[in-house]
PDB file of C-alpha atoms in Angstrom:
ATOM      1  CA  GLY A 136       0.000   0.000   0.000  1.00  0.00           C
ATOM      2  CA  ARG A 137       0.826   3.657  -0.009  1.00  0.00           C
ATOM      3  CA  GLU A 138       1.360   3.909   3.763  1.00  0.00           C
ATOM      4  CA  ILE A 139       5.043   3.877   4.706  1.00  0.00           C
ATOM      5  CA  PRO A 140       5.688   1.413   7.547  1.00  0.00           C
ATOM      6  CA  GLN A 141       7.152   2.882  10.734  1.00  0.00           C
ATOM      7  CA  ARG A 142      10.275   0.699  10.431  1.00  0.00           C
ATOM      8  CA  VAL A 143      10.978   2.257   7.018  1.00  0.00           C
ATOM      9  CA  LYS A 144      10.323   5.779   8.328  1.00  0.00           C
ATOM     10  CA  ASP A 145      12.718   5.172  11.214  1.00  0.00           C
ATOM     11  CA  ALA A 146      15.448   3.870   8.885  1.00  0.00           C
ATOM     12  CA  VAL A 147      15.032   6.778   6.441  1.00  0.00           C
ATOM     13  CA  TRP A 148      14.989   9.343   9.264  1.00  0.00           C
ATOM     14  CA  LEU A 149      18.325   8.038  10.530  1.00  0.00           C
ATOM     15  CA  ARG A 150      19.892   7.537   7.094  1.00  0.00           C
ATOM     16  CA  ASP A 151      18.955  11.034   5.896  1.00  0.00           C
ATOM     17  CA  GLY A 152      20.157  12.616   9.141  1.00  0.00           C
ATOM     18  CA  GLU A 153      16.803  14.178  10.029  1.00  0.00           C
ATOM     19  CA  ALA A 154      17.180  16.609   7.101  1.00  0.00           C
ATOM     20  CA  CYS A 155      16.113  17.149   3.493  1.00  0.00           C
ATOM     21  CA  SER A 156      18.168  14.879   1.253  1.00  0.00           C
ATOM     22  CA  PHE A 157      17.562  16.836  -1.975  1.00  0.00           C
ATOM     23  CA  GLU A 158      20.734  17.576  -3.937  1.00  0.00           C
ATOM     24  CA  GLY A 159      20.799  20.293  -6.560  1.00  0.00           C
ATOM     25  CA  PRO A 160      22.563  20.001  -9.921  1.00  0.00           C
ATOM     26  CA  ASP A 161      25.701  21.367  -8.258  1.00  0.00           C
ATOM     27  CA  GLY A 162      25.702  18.455  -5.785  1.00  0.00           C
ATOM     28  CA  VAL A 163      24.905  20.663  -2.803  1.00  0.00           C
ATOM     29  CA  ARG A 164      22.442  19.089  -0.392  1.00  0.00           C
ATOM     30  CA  CYS A 165      19.526  21.170   0.902  1.00  0.00           C
ATOM     31  CA  GLY A 166      19.798  19.893   4.481  1.00  0.00           C
ATOM     32  CA  SER A 167      16.744  21.794   5.747  1.00  0.00           C
ATOM     33  CA  GLN A 168      15.210  20.382   8.899  1.00  0.00           C
ATOM     34  CA  ASP A 169      11.936  22.282   8.459  1.00  0.00           C
ATOM     35  CA  PHE A 170       8.669  20.904   7.078  1.00  0.00           C
ATOM     36  CA  LEU A 171      10.100  17.442   6.326  1.00  0.00           C
ATOM     37  CA  GLU A 172       8.052  14.887   4.404  1.00  0.00           C
ATOM     38  CA  PHE A 173       8.656  11.308   3.372  1.00  0.00           C
ATOM     39  CA  ASP A 174       8.870  11.038  -0.417  1.00  0.00           C
ATOM     40  CA  HIS A 175       8.888   8.059  -2.758  1.00  0.00           C
ATOM     41  CA  VAL A 176      11.883   8.153  -5.136  1.00  0.00           C
ATOM     42  CA  VAL A 177       9.850   6.111  -7.633  1.00  0.00           C
ATOM     43  CA  PRO A 178       6.363   7.495  -6.977  1.00  0.00           C
ATOM     44  CA  TRP A 179       3.813   5.169  -5.446  1.00  0.00           C
ATOM     45  CA  ALA A 180       1.402   6.177  -8.225  1.00  0.00           C
ATOM     46  CA  VAL A 181       3.667   4.514 -10.805  1.00  0.00           C
ATOM     47  CA  GLY A 182       4.545   1.404  -8.835  1.00  0.00           C
ATOM     48  CA  GLY A 183       7.112   2.637  -6.309  1.00  0.00           C
ATOM     49  CA  ARG A 184       7.283   0.665  -3.082  1.00  0.00           C
ATOM     50  CA  SER A 185       6.534   2.013   0.376  1.00  0.00           C
ATOM     51  CA  ASP A 186       8.091  -0.902   2.261  1.00  0.00           C
ATOM     52  CA  ASP A 187      11.632  -0.376   0.910  1.00  0.00           C
ATOM     53  CA  ALA A 188      13.794   2.294   2.578  1.00  0.00           C
ATOM     54  CA  GLY A 189      15.768   2.518  -0.675  1.00  0.00           C
ATOM     55  CA  ASN A 190      12.686   4.014  -2.343  1.00  0.00           C
ATOM     56  CA  VAL A 191      11.859   6.516   0.413  1.00  0.00           C
ATOM     57  CA  ARG A 192      13.693   9.715   1.300  1.00  0.00           C
ATOM     58  CA  LEU A 193      13.207  12.821   3.411  1.00  0.00           C
ATOM     59  CA  LEU A 194      12.506  16.035   1.533  1.00  0.00           C
ATOM     60  CA  CYS A 195      11.472  19.445   2.772  1.00  0.00           C
ATOM     61  CA  ARG A 196       8.024  20.518   1.580  1.00  0.00           C
ATOM     62  CA  ALA A 197       9.462  22.817  -1.113  1.00  0.00           C
ATOM     63  CA  HIS A 198      11.641  20.096  -2.651  1.00  0.00           C
ATOM     64  CA  ASN A 199       8.876  17.498  -2.375  1.00  0.00           C
ATOM     65  CA  GLN A 200       6.595  19.838  -4.355  1.00  0.00           C
ATOM     66  CA  GLN A 201       9.372  20.547  -6.863  1.00  0.00           C
ATOM     67  CA  GLU A 202       9.880  16.824  -7.445  1.00  0.00           C
ATOM     68  CA  ALA A 203       6.132  16.210  -7.780  1.00  0.00           C
ATOM     69  CA  ARG A 204       5.905  18.946 -10.412  1.00  0.00           C
ATOM     70  CA  ARG A 205       8.925  17.535 -12.251  1.00  0.00           C
ATOM     71  CA  VAL A 206       7.438  14.024 -12.346  1.00  0.00           C
ATOM     72  CA  PHE A 207       3.710  14.711 -12.751  1.00  0.00           C
ATOM     73  CA  GLY A 208       3.554  18.259 -14.133  1.00  0.00           C
ATOM     74  CA  ASP A 209       2.162  21.500 -12.766  1.00  0.00           C
ATOM     75  CA  GLU A 210      -1.458  20.856 -13.789  1.00  0.00           C
ATOM     76  CA  THR A 211      -1.641  17.487 -12.045  1.00  0.00           C
ATOM     77  CA  VAL A 212      -0.094  18.808  -8.825  1.00  0.00           C
ATOM     78  CA  GLU A 213      -2.373  21.854  -8.798  1.00  0.00           C
ATOM     79  CA  ALA A 214      -5.461  19.732  -9.451  1.00  0.00           C
ATOM     80  CA  ALA A 215      -4.531  17.403  -6.593  1.00  0.00           C
ATOM     81  CA  ALA A 216      -4.097  20.378  -4.256  1.00  0.00           C
ATOM     82  CA  ARG A 217      -7.525  21.880  -5.001  1.00  0.00           C
ATOM     83  CA  PRO A 218     -10.052  21.296  -2.245  1.00  0.00           C
ATOM     84  CA  ARG A 219     -12.567  18.649  -3.073  1.00  0.00           C
ATOM     85  CA  ILE A 220     -16.021  20.170  -2.775  1.00  0.00           C
ATOM     86  CA  LYS A 221     -18.835  17.709  -2.248  1.00  0.00           C
ATOM     87  CA  ALA A 222     -22.196  18.630  -3.613  1.00  0.00           C
ATOM     88  CA  SER A 223     -24.710  19.023  -0.846  1.00  0.00           C
ATOM     89  CA  PRO A 224     -28.340  18.115  -1.345  1.00  0.00           C
ATOM     90  CA  ALA A 225     -30.634  20.944  -2.299  1.00  0.00           C
ATOM     91  CA  PRO A 226     -32.687  22.313   0.587  1.00  0.00           C
ATOM     92  CA  ALA A 227     -36.179  20.851   0.830  1.00  0.00           C
TER      93      ALA A 227
END
């Protein structure tokens, strides 16, 4: 499933040093410790595994969003971020 097991989260947290693991083209690591999120290297939506620490990394929110836009495109990311409004029944 999509849920990352706690054992994988623990391993990734330690491996990535409690910091964003994103590296820019110049090889410099972000290293931010703010707004960290677990990210699938190969996205879950295209078959990436959640139970393998080798496919999970820590990214700050900004780099997680950047990677999502790179992989899925701006339109897809923006559509996923829009609030889902449920139609309510018309008043009687």
